[in-house]
PDB file of C-alpha atoms in Angstrom:
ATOM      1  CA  UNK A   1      11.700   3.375 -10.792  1.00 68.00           C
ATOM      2  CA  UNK A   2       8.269   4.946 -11.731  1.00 80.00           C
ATOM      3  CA  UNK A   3       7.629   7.926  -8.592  1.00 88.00           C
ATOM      4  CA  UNK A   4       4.595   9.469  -7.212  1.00 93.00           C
ATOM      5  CA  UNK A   5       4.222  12.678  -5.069  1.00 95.00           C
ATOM      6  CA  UNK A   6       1.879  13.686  -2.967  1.00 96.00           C
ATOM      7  CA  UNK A   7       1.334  17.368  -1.631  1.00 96.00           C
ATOM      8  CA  UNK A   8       1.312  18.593   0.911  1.00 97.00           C
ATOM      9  CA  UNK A   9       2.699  16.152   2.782  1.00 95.00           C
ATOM     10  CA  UNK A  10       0.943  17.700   5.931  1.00 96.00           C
ATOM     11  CA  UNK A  11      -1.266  19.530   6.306  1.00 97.00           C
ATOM     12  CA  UNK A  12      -3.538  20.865   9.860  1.00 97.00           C
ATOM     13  CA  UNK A  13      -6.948  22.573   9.195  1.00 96.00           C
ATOM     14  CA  UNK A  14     -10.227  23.741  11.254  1.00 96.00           C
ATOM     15  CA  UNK A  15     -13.450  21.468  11.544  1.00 97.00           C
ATOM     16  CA  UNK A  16     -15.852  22.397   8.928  1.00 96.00           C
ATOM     17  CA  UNK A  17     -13.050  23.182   6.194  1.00 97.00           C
ATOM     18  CA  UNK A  18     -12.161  21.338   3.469  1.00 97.00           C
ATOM     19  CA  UNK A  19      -8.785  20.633   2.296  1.00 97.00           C
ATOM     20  CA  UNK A  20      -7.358  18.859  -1.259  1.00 97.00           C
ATOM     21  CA  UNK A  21      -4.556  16.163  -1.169  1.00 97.00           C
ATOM     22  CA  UNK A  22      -2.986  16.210  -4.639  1.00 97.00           C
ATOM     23  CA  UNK A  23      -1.388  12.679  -5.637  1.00 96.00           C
ATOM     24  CA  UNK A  24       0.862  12.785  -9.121  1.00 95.00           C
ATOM     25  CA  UNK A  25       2.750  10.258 -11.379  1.00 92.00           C
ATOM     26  CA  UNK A  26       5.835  12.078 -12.012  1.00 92.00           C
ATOM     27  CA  UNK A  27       7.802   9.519 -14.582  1.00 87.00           C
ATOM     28  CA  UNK A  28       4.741   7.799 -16.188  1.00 87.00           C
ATOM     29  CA  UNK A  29       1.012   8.262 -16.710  1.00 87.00           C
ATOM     30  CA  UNK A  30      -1.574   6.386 -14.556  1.00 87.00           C
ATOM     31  CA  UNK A  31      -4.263   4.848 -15.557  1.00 83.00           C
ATOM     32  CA  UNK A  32      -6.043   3.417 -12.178  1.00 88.00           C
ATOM     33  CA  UNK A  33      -4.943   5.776  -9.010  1.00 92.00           C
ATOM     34  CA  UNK A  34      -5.542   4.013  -5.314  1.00 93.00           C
ATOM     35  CA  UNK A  35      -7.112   6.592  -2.448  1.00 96.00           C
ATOM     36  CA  UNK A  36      -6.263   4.588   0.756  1.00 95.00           C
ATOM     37  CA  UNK A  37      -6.354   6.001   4.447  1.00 95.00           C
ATOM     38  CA  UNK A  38      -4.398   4.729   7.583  1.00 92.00           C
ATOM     39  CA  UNK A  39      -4.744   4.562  10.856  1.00 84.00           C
ATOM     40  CA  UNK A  40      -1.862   4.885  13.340  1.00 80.00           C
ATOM     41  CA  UNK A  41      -0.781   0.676  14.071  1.00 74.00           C
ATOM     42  CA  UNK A  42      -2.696  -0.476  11.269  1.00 80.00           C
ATOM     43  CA  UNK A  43      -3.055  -1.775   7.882  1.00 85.00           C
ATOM     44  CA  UNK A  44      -4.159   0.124   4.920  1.00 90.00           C
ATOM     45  CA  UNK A  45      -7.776   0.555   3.726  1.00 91.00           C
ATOM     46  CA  UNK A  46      -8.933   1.040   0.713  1.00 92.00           C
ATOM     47  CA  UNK A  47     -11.175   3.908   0.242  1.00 95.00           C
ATOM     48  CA  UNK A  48     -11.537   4.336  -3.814  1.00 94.00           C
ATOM     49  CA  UNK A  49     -10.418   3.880  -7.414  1.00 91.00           C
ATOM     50  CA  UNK A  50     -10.120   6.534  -9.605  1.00 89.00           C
ATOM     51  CA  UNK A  51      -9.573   5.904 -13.299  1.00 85.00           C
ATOM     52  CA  UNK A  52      -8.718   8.976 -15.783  1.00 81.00           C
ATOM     53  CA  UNK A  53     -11.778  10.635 -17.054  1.00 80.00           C
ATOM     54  CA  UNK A  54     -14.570   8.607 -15.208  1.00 83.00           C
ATOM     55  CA  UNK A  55     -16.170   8.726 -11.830  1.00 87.00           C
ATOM     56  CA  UNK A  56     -14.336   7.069  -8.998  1.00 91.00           C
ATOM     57  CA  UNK A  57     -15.498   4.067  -7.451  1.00 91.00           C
ATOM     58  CA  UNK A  58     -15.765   3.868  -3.516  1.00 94.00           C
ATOM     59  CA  UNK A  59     -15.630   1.090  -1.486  1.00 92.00           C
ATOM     60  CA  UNK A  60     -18.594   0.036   1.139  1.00 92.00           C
ATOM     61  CA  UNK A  61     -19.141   2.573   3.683  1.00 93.00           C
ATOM     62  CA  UNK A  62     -16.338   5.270   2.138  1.00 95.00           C
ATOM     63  CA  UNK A  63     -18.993   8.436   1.610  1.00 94.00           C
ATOM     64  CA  UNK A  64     -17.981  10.015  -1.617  1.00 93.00           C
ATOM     65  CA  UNK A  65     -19.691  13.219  -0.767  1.00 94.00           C
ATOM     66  CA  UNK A  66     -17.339  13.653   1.685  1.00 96.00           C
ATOM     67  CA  UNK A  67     -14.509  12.016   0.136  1.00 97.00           C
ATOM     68  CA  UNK A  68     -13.829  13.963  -3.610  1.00 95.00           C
ATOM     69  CA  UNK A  69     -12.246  12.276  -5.964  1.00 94.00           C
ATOM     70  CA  UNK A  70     -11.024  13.751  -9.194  1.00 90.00           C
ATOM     71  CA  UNK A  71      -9.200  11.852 -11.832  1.00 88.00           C
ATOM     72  CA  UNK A  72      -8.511  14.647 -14.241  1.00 82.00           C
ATOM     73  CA  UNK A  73      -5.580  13.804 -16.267  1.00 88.00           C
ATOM     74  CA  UNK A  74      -3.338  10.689 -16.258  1.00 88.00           C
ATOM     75  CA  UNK A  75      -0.840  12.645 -13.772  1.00 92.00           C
ATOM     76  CA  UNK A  76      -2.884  13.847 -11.313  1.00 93.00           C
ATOM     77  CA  UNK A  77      -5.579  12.612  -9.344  1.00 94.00           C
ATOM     78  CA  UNK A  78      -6.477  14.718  -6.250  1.00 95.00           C
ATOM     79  CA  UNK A  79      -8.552  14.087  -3.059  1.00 97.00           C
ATOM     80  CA  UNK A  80     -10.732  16.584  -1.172  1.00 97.00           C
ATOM     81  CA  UNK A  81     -11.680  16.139   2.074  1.00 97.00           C
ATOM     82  CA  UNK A  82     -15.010  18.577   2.535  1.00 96.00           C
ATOM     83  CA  UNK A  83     -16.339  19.740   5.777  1.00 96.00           C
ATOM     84  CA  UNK A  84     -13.294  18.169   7.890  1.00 96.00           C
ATOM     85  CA  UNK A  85     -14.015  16.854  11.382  1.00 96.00           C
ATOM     86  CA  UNK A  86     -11.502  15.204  13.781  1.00 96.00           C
ATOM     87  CA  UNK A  87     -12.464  11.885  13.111  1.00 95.00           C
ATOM     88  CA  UNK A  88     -11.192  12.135   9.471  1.00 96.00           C
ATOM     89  CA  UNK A  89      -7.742  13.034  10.967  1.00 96.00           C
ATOM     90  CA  UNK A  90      -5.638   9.587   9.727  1.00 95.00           C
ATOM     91  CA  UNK A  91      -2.659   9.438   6.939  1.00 94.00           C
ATOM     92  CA  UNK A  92      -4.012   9.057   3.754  1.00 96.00           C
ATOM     93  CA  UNK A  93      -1.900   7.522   0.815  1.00 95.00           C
ATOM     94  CA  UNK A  94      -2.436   7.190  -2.783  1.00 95.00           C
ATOM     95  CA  UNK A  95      -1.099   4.708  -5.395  1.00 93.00           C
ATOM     96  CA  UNK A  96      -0.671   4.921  -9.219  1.00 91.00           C
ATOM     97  CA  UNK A  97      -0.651   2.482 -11.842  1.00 86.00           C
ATOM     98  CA  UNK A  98       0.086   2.548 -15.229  1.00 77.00           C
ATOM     99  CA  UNK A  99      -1.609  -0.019 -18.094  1.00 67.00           C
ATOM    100  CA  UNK A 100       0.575  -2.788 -18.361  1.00 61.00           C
ATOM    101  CA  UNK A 101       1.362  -4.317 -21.531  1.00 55.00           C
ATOM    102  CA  UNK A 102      -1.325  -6.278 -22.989  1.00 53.00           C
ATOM    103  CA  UNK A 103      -3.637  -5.443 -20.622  1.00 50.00           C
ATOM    104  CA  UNK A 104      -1.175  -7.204 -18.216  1.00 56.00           C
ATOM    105  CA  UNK A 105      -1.071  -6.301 -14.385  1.00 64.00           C
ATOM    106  CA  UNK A 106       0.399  -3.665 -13.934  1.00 71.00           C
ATOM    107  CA  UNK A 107       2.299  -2.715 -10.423  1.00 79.00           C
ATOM    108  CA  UNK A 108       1.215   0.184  -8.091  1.00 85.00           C
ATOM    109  CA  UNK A 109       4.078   2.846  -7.152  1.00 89.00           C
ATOM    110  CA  UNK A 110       2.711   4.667  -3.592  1.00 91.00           C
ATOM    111  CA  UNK A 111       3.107   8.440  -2.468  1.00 94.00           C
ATOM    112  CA  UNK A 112       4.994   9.358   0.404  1.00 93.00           C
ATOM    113  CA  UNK A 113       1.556   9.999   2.324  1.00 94.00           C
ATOM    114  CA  UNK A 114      -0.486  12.796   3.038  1.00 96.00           C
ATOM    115  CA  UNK A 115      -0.730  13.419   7.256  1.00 95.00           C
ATOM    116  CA  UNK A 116      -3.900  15.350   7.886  1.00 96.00           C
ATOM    117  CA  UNK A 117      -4.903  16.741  11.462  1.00 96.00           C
ATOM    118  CA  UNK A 118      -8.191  18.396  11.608  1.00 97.00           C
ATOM    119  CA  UNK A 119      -8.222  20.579  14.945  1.00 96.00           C
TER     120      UNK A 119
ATOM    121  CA  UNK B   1     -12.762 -12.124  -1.453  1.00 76.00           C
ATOM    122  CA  UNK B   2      -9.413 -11.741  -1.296  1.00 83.00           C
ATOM    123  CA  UNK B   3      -7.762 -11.640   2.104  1.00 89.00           C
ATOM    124  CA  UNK B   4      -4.168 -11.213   3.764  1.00 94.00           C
ATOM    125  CA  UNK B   5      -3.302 -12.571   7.402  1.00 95.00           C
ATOM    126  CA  UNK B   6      -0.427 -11.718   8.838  1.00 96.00           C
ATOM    127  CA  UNK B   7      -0.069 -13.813  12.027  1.00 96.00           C
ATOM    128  CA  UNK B   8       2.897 -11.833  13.945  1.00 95.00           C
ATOM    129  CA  UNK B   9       2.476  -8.425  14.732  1.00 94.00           C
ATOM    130  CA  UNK B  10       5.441  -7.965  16.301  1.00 96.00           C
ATOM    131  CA  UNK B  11       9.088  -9.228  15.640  1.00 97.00           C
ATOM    132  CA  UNK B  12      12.137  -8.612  17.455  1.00 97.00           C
ATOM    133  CA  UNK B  13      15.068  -9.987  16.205  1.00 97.00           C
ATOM    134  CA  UNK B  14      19.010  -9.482  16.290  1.00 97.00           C
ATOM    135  CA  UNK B  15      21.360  -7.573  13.801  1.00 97.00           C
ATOM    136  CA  UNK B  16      22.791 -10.137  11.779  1.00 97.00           C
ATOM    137  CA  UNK B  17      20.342 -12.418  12.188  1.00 98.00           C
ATOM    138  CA  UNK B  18      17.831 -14.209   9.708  1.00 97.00           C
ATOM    139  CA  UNK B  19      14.188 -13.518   9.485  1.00 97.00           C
ATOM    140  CA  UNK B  20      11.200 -14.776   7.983  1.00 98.00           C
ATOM    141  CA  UNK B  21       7.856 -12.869   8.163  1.00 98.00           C
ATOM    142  CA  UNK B  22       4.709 -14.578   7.331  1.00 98.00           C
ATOM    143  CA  UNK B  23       1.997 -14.202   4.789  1.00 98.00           C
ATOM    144  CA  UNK B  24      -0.824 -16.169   3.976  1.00 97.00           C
ATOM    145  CA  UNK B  25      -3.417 -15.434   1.591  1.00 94.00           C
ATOM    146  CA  UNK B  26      -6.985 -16.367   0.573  1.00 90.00           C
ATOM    147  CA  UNK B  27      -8.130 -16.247  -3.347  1.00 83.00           C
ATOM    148  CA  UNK B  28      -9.843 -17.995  -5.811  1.00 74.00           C
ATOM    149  CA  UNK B  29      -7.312 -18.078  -8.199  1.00 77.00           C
ATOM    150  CA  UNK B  30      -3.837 -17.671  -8.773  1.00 76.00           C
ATOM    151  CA  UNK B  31      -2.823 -14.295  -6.993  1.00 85.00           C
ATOM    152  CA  UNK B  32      -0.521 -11.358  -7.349  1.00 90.00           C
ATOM    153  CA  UNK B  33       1.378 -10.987  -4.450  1.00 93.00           C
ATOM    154  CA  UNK B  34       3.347  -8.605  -3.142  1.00 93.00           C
ATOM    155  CA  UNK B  35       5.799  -7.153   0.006  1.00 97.00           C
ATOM    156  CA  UNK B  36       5.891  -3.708   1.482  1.00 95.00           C
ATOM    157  CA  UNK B  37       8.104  -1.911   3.435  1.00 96.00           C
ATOM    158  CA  UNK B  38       6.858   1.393   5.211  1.00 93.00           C
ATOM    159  CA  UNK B  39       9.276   3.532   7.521  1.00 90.00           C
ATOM    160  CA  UNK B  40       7.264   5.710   9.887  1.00 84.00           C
ATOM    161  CA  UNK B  41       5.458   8.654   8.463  1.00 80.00           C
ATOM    162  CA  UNK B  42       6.157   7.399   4.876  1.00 83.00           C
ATOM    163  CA  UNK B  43       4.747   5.766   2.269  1.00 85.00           C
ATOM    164  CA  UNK B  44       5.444   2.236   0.877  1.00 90.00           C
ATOM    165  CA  UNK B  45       7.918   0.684  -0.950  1.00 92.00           C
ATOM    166  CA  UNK B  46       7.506  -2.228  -3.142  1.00 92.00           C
ATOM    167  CA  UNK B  47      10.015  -4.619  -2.011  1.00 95.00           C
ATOM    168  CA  UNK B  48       9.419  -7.679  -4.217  1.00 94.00           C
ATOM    169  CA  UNK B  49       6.665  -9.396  -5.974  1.00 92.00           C
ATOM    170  CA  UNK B  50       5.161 -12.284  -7.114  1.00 92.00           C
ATOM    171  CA  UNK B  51       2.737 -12.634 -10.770  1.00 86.00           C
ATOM    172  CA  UNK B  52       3.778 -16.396 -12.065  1.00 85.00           C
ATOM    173  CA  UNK B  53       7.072 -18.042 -12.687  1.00 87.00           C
ATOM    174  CA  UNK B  54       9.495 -19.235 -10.450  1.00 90.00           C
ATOM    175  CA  UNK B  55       7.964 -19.410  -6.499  1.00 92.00           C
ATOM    176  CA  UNK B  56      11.081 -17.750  -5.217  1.00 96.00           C
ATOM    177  CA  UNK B  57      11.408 -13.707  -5.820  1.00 96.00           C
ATOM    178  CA  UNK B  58      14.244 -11.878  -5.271  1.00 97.00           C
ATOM    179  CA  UNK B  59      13.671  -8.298  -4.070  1.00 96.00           C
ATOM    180  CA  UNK B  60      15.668  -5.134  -3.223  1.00 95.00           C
ATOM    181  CA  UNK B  61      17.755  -4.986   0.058  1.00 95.00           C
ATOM    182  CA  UNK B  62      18.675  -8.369  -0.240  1.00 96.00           C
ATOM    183  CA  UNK B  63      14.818  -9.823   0.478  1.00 98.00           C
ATOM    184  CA  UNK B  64      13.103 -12.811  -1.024  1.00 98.00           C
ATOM    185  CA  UNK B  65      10.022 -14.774  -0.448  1.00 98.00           C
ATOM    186  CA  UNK B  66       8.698 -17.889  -1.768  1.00 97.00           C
ATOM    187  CA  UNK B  67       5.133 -18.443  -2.778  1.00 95.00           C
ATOM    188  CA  UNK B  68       3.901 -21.789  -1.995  1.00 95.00           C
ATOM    189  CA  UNK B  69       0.364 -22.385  -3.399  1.00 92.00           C
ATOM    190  CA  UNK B  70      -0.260 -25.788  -0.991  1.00 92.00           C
ATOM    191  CA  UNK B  71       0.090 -23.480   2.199  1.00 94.00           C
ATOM    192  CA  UNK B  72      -1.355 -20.316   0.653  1.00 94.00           C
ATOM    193  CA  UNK B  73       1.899 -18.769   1.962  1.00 96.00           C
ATOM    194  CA  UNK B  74       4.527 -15.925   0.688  1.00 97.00           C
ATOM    195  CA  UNK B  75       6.777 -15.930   3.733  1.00 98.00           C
ATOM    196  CA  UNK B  76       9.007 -13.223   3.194  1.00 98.00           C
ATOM    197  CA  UNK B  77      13.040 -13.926   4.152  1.00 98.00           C
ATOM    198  CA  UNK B  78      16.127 -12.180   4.490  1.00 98.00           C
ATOM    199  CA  UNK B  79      19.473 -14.037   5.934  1.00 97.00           C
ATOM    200  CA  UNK B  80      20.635 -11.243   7.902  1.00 97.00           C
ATOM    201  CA  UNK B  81      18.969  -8.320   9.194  1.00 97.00           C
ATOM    202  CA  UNK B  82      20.300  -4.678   9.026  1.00 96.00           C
ATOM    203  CA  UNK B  83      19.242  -2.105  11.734  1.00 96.00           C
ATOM    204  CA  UNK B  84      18.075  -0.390   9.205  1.00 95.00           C
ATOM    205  CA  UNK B  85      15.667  -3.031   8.427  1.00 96.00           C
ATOM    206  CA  UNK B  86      13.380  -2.081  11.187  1.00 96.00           C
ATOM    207  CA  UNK B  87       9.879  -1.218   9.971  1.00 96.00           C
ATOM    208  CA  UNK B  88       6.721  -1.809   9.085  1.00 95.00           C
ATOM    209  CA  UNK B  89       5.856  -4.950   6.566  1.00 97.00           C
ATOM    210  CA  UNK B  90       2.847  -4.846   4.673  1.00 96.00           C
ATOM    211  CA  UNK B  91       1.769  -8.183   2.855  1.00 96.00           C
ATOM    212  CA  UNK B  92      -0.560  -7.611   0.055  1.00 93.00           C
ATOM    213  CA  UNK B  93      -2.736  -9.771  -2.458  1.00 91.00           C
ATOM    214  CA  UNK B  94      -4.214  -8.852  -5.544  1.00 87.00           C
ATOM    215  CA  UNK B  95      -6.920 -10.595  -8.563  1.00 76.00           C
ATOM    216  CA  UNK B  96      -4.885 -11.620 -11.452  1.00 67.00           C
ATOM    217  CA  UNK B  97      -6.923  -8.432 -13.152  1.00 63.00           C
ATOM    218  CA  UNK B  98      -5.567  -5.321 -14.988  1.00 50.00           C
ATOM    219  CA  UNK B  99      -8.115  -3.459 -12.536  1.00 54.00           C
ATOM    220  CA  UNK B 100      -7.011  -5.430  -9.494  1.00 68.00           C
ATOM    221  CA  UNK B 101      -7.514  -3.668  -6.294  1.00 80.00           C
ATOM    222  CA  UNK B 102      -5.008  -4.861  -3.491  1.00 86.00           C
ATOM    223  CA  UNK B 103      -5.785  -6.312  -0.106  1.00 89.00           C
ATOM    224  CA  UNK B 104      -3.684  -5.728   2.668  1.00 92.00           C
ATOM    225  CA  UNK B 105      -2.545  -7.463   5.613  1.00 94.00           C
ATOM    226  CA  UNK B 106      -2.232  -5.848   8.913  1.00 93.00           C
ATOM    227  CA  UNK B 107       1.387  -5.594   8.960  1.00 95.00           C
ATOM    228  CA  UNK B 108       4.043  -6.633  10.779  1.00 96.00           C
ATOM    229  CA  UNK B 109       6.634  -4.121  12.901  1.00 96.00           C
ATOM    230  CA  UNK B 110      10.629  -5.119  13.147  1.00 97.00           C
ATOM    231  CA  UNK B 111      12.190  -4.320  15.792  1.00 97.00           C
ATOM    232  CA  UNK B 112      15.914  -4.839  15.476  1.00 97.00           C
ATOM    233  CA  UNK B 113      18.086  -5.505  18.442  1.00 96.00           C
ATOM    234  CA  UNK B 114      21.964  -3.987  18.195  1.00 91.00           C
TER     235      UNK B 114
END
């Protein structure tokens, strides 16, 4: 089956520094990559879309100044967190999908997840 | 909008014995549904899904679920529960779009009993 990576796969920083989350399709090239961040007990939530070579879109109340998003190449989307504070501590998880055929839904393959502690 | 409701957030239940989780969605149309599985501190794994076709879906790890449009359901089922079985189950709808986003439900945690 289709795999995506994410690295690192933890990471601990300072408050005020930023740190990058790198999500890749290793087996198959991604057209629409999922940002999503969740908190311990609960569900997932959607924080963007990223789609190869245009600006990502963000959900209500997701602040993309603070939340990169880079969609460079159809293996590798990456996330930067900028200016870090303890509230953005969570486990953040991206998903990939390729184009299905015919413009058909395609399904999303997740990362293993990205655990982020800012101290 | 799309939703997901998961109505048990807890379920303890026997090795060897059957289980059904429940799922039940709200959308306009007819939706793409799927189940997750997530261990702790991982990511999640597609278990089965549903696009059009026959209600009932076979998945990995011996899993199926059955969509039932009159109850906006996808109850998700396996006969006999493994200890390794114990997790976290996400439900999950999405539009019948190529750039569907996915909703998720709040999951469900397994607990299984030796």
């Amino acid at each position: 089956g289709a795999v995506v990576s994410q690295h690192p796969s933890r990471v601990i920083c300072k408050s005020g520094t930023s740190v990058k989350i790198e999500c890749r399709s290793l087996d198959f090239q991604a057209t629409t990559m999922f940002w999503y961040r969740q908190f311990p007990k609960k569900s997932l939530m959607l924080m963007a879309t990223s789609n190869e070579g245009s600006k990502a879109t963000y959900e209500q109340g997701v602040e993309k100044d603070k939340f990169l998003i880079n969609h460079a190449s159809l293996t590798l989307s990456t996330l930067t967190v900028t200016s870090a504070h303890p509230e953005d501590s969570s486990f953040y998880i991206c998903s990939a999908r390729a184009m299905g055929t015919s413009g058909s839904f395609a399904t999303q393959y997740f990362g293993p997840g990205t655990r982020l502690t800012v101290l | 909008a799309q939703s997901v409701t998961q109505p048990d957030i807890h379920i303890t239940v026997s090795e060897g014995a059957s289980l059904e989780l429940r799922c039940n969605y709200s959308y306009g149309a007819t939706p793409y549904l799927f189940w997750y599985v997530q261990s702790p501190g991982q990511g999640l794994q597609l278990l089965l899904k549903y696009f059009s076709g026959d209600t009932l879906v076979q998945g990995i790890k011996g899993f199926e679920a059955e969509f039932k449009r009159s109850q906006s359901s996808f109850n998700l089922r396996k006969p006999s529960v493994h200890w390794s079985d114990a997790a976290e189950y996400f439900c999950a709808v999405a539009n019948n779009t190529n750039a569907g986003k996915s909703t998720f439900g709040d999951g469900t945690t397994l607990t299984v009993k030796p």
